[in-house]
PDB file of C-alpha atoms in Angstrom:
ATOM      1  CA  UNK C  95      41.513  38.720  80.154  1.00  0.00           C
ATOM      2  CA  UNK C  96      39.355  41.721  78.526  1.00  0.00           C
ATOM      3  CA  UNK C  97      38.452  44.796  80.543  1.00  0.00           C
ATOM      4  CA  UNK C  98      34.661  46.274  79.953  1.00  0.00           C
ATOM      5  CA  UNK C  99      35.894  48.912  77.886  1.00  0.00           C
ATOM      6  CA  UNK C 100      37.316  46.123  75.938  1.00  0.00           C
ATOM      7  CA  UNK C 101      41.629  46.509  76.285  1.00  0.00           C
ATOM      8  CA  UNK C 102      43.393  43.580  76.525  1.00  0.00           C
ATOM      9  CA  UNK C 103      44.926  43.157  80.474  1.00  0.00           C
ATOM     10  CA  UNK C 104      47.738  41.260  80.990  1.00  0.00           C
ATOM     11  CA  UNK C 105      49.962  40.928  83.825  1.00  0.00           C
ATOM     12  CA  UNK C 106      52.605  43.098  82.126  1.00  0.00           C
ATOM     13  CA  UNK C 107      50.404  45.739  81.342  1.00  0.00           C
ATOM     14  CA  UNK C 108      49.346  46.186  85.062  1.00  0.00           C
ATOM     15  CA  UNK C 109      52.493  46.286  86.635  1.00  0.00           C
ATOM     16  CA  UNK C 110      53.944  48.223  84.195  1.00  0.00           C
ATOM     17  CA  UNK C 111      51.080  51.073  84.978  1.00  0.00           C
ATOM     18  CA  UNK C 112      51.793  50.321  88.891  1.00  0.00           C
ATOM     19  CA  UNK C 113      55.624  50.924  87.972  1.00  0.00           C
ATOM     20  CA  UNK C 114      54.407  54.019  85.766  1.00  0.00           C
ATOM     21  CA  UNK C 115      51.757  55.776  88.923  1.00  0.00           C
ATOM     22  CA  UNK C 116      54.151  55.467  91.590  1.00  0.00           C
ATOM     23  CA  UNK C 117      57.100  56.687  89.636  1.00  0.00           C
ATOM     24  CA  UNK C 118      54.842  60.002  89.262  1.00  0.00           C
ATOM     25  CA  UNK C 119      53.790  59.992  92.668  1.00  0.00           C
ATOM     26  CA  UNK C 120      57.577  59.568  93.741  1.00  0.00           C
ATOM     27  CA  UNK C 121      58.665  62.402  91.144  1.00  0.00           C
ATOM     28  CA  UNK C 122      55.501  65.055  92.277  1.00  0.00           C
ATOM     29  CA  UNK C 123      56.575  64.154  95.912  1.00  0.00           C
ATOM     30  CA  UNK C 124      60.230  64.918  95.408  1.00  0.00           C
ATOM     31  CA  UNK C 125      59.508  68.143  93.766  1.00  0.00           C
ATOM     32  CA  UNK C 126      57.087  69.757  96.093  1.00  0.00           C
ATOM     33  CA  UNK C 127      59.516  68.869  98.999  1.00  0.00           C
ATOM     34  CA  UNK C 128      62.594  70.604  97.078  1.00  0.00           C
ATOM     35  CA  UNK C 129      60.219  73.472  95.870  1.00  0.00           C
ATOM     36  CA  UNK C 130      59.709  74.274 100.146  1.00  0.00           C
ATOM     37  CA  UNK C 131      63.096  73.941 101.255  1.00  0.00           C
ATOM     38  CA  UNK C 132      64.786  76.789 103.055  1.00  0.00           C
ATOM     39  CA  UNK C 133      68.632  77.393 103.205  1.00  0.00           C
ATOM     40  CA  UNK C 134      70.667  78.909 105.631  1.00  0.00           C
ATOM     41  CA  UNK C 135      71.926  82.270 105.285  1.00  0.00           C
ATOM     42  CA  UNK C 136      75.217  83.538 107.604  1.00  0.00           C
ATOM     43  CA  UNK C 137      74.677  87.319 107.526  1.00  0.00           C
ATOM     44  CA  UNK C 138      75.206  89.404 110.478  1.00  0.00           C
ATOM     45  CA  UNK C 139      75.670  93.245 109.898  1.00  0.00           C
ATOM     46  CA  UNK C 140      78.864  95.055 111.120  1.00  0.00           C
ATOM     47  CA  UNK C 141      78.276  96.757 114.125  1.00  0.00           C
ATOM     48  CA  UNK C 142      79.457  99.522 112.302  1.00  0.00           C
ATOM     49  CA  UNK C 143      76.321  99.371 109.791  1.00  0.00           C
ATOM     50  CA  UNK C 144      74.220  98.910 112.686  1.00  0.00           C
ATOM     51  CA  UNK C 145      72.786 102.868 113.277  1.00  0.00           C
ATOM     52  CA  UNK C 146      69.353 100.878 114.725  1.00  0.00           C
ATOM     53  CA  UNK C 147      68.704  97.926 116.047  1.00  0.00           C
ATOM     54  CA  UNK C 148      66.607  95.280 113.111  1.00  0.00           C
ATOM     55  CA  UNK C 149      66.431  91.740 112.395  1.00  0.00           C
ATOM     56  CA  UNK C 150      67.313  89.932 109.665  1.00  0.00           C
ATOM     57  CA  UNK C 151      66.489  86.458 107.642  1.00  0.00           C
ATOM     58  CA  UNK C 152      68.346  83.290 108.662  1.00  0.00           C
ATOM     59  CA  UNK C 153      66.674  81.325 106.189  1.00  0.00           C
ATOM     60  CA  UNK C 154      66.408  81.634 102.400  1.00  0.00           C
ATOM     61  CA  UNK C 155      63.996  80.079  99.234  1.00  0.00           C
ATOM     62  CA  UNK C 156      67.623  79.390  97.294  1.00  0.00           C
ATOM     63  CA  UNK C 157      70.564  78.009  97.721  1.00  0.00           C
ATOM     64  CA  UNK C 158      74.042  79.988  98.456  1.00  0.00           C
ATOM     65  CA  UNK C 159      71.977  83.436  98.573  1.00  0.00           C
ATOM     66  CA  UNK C 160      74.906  86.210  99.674  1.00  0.00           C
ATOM     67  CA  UNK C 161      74.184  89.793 100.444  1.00  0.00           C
ATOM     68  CA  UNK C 162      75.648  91.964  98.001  1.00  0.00           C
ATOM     69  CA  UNK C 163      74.363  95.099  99.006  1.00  0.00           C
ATOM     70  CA  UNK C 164      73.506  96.436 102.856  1.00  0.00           C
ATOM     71  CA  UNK C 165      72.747 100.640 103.373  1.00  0.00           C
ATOM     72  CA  UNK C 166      71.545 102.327 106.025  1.00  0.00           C
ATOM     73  CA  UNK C 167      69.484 105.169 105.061  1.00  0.00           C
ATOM     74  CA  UNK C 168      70.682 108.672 106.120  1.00  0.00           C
ATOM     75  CA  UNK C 169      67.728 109.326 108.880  1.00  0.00           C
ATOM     76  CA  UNK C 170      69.224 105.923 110.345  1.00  0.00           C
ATOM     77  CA  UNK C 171      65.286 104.914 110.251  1.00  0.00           C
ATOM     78  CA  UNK C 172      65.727 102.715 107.129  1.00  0.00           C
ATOM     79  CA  UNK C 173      67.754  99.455 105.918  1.00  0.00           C
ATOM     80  CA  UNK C 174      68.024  97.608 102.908  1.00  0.00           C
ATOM     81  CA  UNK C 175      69.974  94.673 101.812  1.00  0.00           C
ATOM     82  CA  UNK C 176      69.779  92.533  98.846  1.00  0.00           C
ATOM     83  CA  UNK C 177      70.591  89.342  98.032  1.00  0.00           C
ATOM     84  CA  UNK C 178      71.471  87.476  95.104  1.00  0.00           C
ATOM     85  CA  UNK C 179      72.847  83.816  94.487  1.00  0.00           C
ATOM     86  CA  UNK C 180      75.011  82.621  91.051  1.00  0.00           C
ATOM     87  CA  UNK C 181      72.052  81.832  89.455  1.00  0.00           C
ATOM     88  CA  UNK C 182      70.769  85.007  89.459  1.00  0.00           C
ATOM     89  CA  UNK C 183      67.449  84.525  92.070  1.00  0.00           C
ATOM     90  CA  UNK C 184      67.257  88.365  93.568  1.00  0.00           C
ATOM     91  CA  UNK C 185      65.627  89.398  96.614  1.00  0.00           C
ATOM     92  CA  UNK C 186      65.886  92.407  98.599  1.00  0.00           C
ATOM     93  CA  UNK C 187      64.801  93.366 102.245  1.00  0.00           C
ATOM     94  CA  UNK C 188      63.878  96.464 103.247  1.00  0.00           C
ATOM     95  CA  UNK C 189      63.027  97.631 106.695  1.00  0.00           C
ATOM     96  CA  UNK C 190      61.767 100.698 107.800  1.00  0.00           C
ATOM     97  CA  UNK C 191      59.409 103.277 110.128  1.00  0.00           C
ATOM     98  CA  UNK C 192      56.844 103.927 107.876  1.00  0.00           C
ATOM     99  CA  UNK C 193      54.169 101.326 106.744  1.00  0.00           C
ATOM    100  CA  UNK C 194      54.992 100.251 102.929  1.00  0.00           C
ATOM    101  CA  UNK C 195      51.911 101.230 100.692  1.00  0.00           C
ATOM    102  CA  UNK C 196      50.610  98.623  97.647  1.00  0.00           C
ATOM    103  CA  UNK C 197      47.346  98.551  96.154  1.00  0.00           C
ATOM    104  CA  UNK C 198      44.049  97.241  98.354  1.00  0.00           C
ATOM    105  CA  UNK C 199      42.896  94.767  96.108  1.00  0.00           C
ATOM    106  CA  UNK C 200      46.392  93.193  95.752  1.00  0.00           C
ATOM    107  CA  UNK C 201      46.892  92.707  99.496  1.00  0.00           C
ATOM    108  CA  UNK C 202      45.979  88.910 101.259  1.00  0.00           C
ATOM    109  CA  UNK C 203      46.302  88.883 105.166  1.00  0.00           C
ATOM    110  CA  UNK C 204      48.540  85.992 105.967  1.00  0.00           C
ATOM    111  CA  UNK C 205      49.972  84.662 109.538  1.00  0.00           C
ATOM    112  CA  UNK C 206      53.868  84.902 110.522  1.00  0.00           C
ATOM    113  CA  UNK C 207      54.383  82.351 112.928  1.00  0.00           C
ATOM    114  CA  UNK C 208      52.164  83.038 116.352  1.00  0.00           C
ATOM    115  CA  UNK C 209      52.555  86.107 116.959  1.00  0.00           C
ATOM    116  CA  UNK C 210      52.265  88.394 113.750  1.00  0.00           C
ATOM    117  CA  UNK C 211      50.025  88.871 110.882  1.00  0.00           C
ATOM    118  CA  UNK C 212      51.200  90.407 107.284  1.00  0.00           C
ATOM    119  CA  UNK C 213      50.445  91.125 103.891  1.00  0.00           C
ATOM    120  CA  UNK C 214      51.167  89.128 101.174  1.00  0.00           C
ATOM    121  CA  UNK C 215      50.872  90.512  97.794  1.00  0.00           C
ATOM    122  CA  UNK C 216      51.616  87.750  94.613  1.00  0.00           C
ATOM    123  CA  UNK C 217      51.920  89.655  92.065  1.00  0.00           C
ATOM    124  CA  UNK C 218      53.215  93.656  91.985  1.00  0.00           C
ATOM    125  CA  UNK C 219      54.293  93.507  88.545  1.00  0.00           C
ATOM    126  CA  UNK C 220      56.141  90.503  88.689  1.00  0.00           C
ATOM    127  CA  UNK C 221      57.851  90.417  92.283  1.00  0.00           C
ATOM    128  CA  UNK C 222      56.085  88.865  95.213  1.00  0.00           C
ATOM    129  CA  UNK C 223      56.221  90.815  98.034  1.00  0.00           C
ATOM    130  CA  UNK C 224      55.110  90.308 102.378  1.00  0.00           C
ATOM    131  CA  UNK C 225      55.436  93.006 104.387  1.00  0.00           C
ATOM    132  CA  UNK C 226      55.015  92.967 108.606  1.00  0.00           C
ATOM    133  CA  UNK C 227      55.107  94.678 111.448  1.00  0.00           C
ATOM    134  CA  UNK C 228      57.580  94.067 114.272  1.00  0.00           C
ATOM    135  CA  UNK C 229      59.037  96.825 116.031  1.00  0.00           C
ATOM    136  CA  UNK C 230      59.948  98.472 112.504  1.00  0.00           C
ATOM    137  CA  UNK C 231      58.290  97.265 109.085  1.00  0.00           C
ATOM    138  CA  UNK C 232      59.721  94.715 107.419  1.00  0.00           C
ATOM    139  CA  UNK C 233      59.496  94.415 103.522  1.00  0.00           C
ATOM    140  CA  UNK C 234      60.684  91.016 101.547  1.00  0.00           C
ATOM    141  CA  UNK C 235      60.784  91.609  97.835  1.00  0.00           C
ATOM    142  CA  UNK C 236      61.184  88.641  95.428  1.00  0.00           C
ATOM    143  CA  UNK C 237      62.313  89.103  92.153  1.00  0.00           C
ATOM    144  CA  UNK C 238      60.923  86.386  89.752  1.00  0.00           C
ATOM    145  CA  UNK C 239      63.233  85.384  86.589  1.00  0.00           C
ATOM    146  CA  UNK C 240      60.220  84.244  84.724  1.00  0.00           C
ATOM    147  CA  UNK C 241      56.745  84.042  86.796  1.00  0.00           C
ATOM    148  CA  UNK C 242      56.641  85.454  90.831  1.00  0.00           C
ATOM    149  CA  UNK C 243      55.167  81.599  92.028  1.00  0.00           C
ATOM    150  CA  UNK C 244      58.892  80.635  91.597  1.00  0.00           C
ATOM    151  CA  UNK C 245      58.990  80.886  95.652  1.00  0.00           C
ATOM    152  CA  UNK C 246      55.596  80.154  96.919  1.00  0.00           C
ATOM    153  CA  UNK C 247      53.683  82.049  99.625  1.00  0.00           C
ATOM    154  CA  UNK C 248      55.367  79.455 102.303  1.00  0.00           C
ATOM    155  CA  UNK C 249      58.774  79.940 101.457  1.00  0.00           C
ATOM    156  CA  UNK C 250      58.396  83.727 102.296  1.00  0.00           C
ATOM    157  CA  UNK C 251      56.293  83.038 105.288  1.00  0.00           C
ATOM    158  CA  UNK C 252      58.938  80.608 106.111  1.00  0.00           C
ATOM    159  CA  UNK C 253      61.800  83.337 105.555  1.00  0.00           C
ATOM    160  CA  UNK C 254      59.773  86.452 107.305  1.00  0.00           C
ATOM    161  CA  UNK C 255      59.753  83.881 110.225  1.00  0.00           C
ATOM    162  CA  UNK C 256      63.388  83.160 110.601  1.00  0.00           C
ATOM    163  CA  UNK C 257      63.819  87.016 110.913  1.00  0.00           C
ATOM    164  CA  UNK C 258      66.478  87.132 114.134  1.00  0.00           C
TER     165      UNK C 258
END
């Protein structure tokens, strides 16, 4: 049988293009699922780091993320920890008393989970960045490896979320 725009259909040719759509379908599927997933982190500061009382993330964009640096700054009023996994995905947390400052026209309001709204900037030359308030301002920092939509705007929401 010929088609109007005059291509030759057989029965091959149609399920092979069935075969051929839901193969993409199945592969853009996959990939937007593993591009949201969250993985556990198992951090809990040492009492002894502990000068204040902050949360932290239970949930991470990357797999086998480890802290490899925690400091508590010397007015006991700021923390920082960063994180980093063997393939080299970076991204530190900061939390602190005073409000973090970025650029107006960079800034998008965004909701963390009921109860709290933040800022989400995209791109701060190259990182991705939300910031909140709790009881003490909380800063997540993501350092891309080659564009900042690496972890999408969910994944930090997600992360900022977890915060225990």
């Amino acid at each position: 049988m010929i088609n109007r725009v005059g291509i030759k259909v057989t029965k091959p040719k149609v399920i092979f293009t069935v075969l051929l759509c839901t193969s993409i379908l199945i592969i853009l599927f996959v990939w937007s699922e593993l591009r949201g997933r969250m993985y556990d982190l198992h951090y809990t500061p040492k009492a002894s780091q502990m000068s204040f009382e902050f949360k932290t993330p239970t949930q991470v964009p990357f797999t086998e993320m480890k802290v490899t640096e925690f400091s508590v700054g010397k007015d006991q009023q700021e923390a920082e920890m960063s994180l980093l996994n063997a393939d080299k995905n970076m991204i530190d947390i900061r939390v602190t008393s005073s409000k973090p400052q970025y650029a107006k026209d960079k800034i998008k309001r965004v909701k963390i989970g009921h109860d709290f709204y933040g800022e989400f900037i995209p791109n701060d030359s190259g990182r991705r960045v939300l910031t909140w308030k709790d009881d003490m301002y909380y800063e997540v920092i993501y350092y891309a490896k080659l564009t900042p939509k690496e972890v999408s705007k969910t994944q930090m929401i997600q992360m900022a979320e977890s915060f225990q």
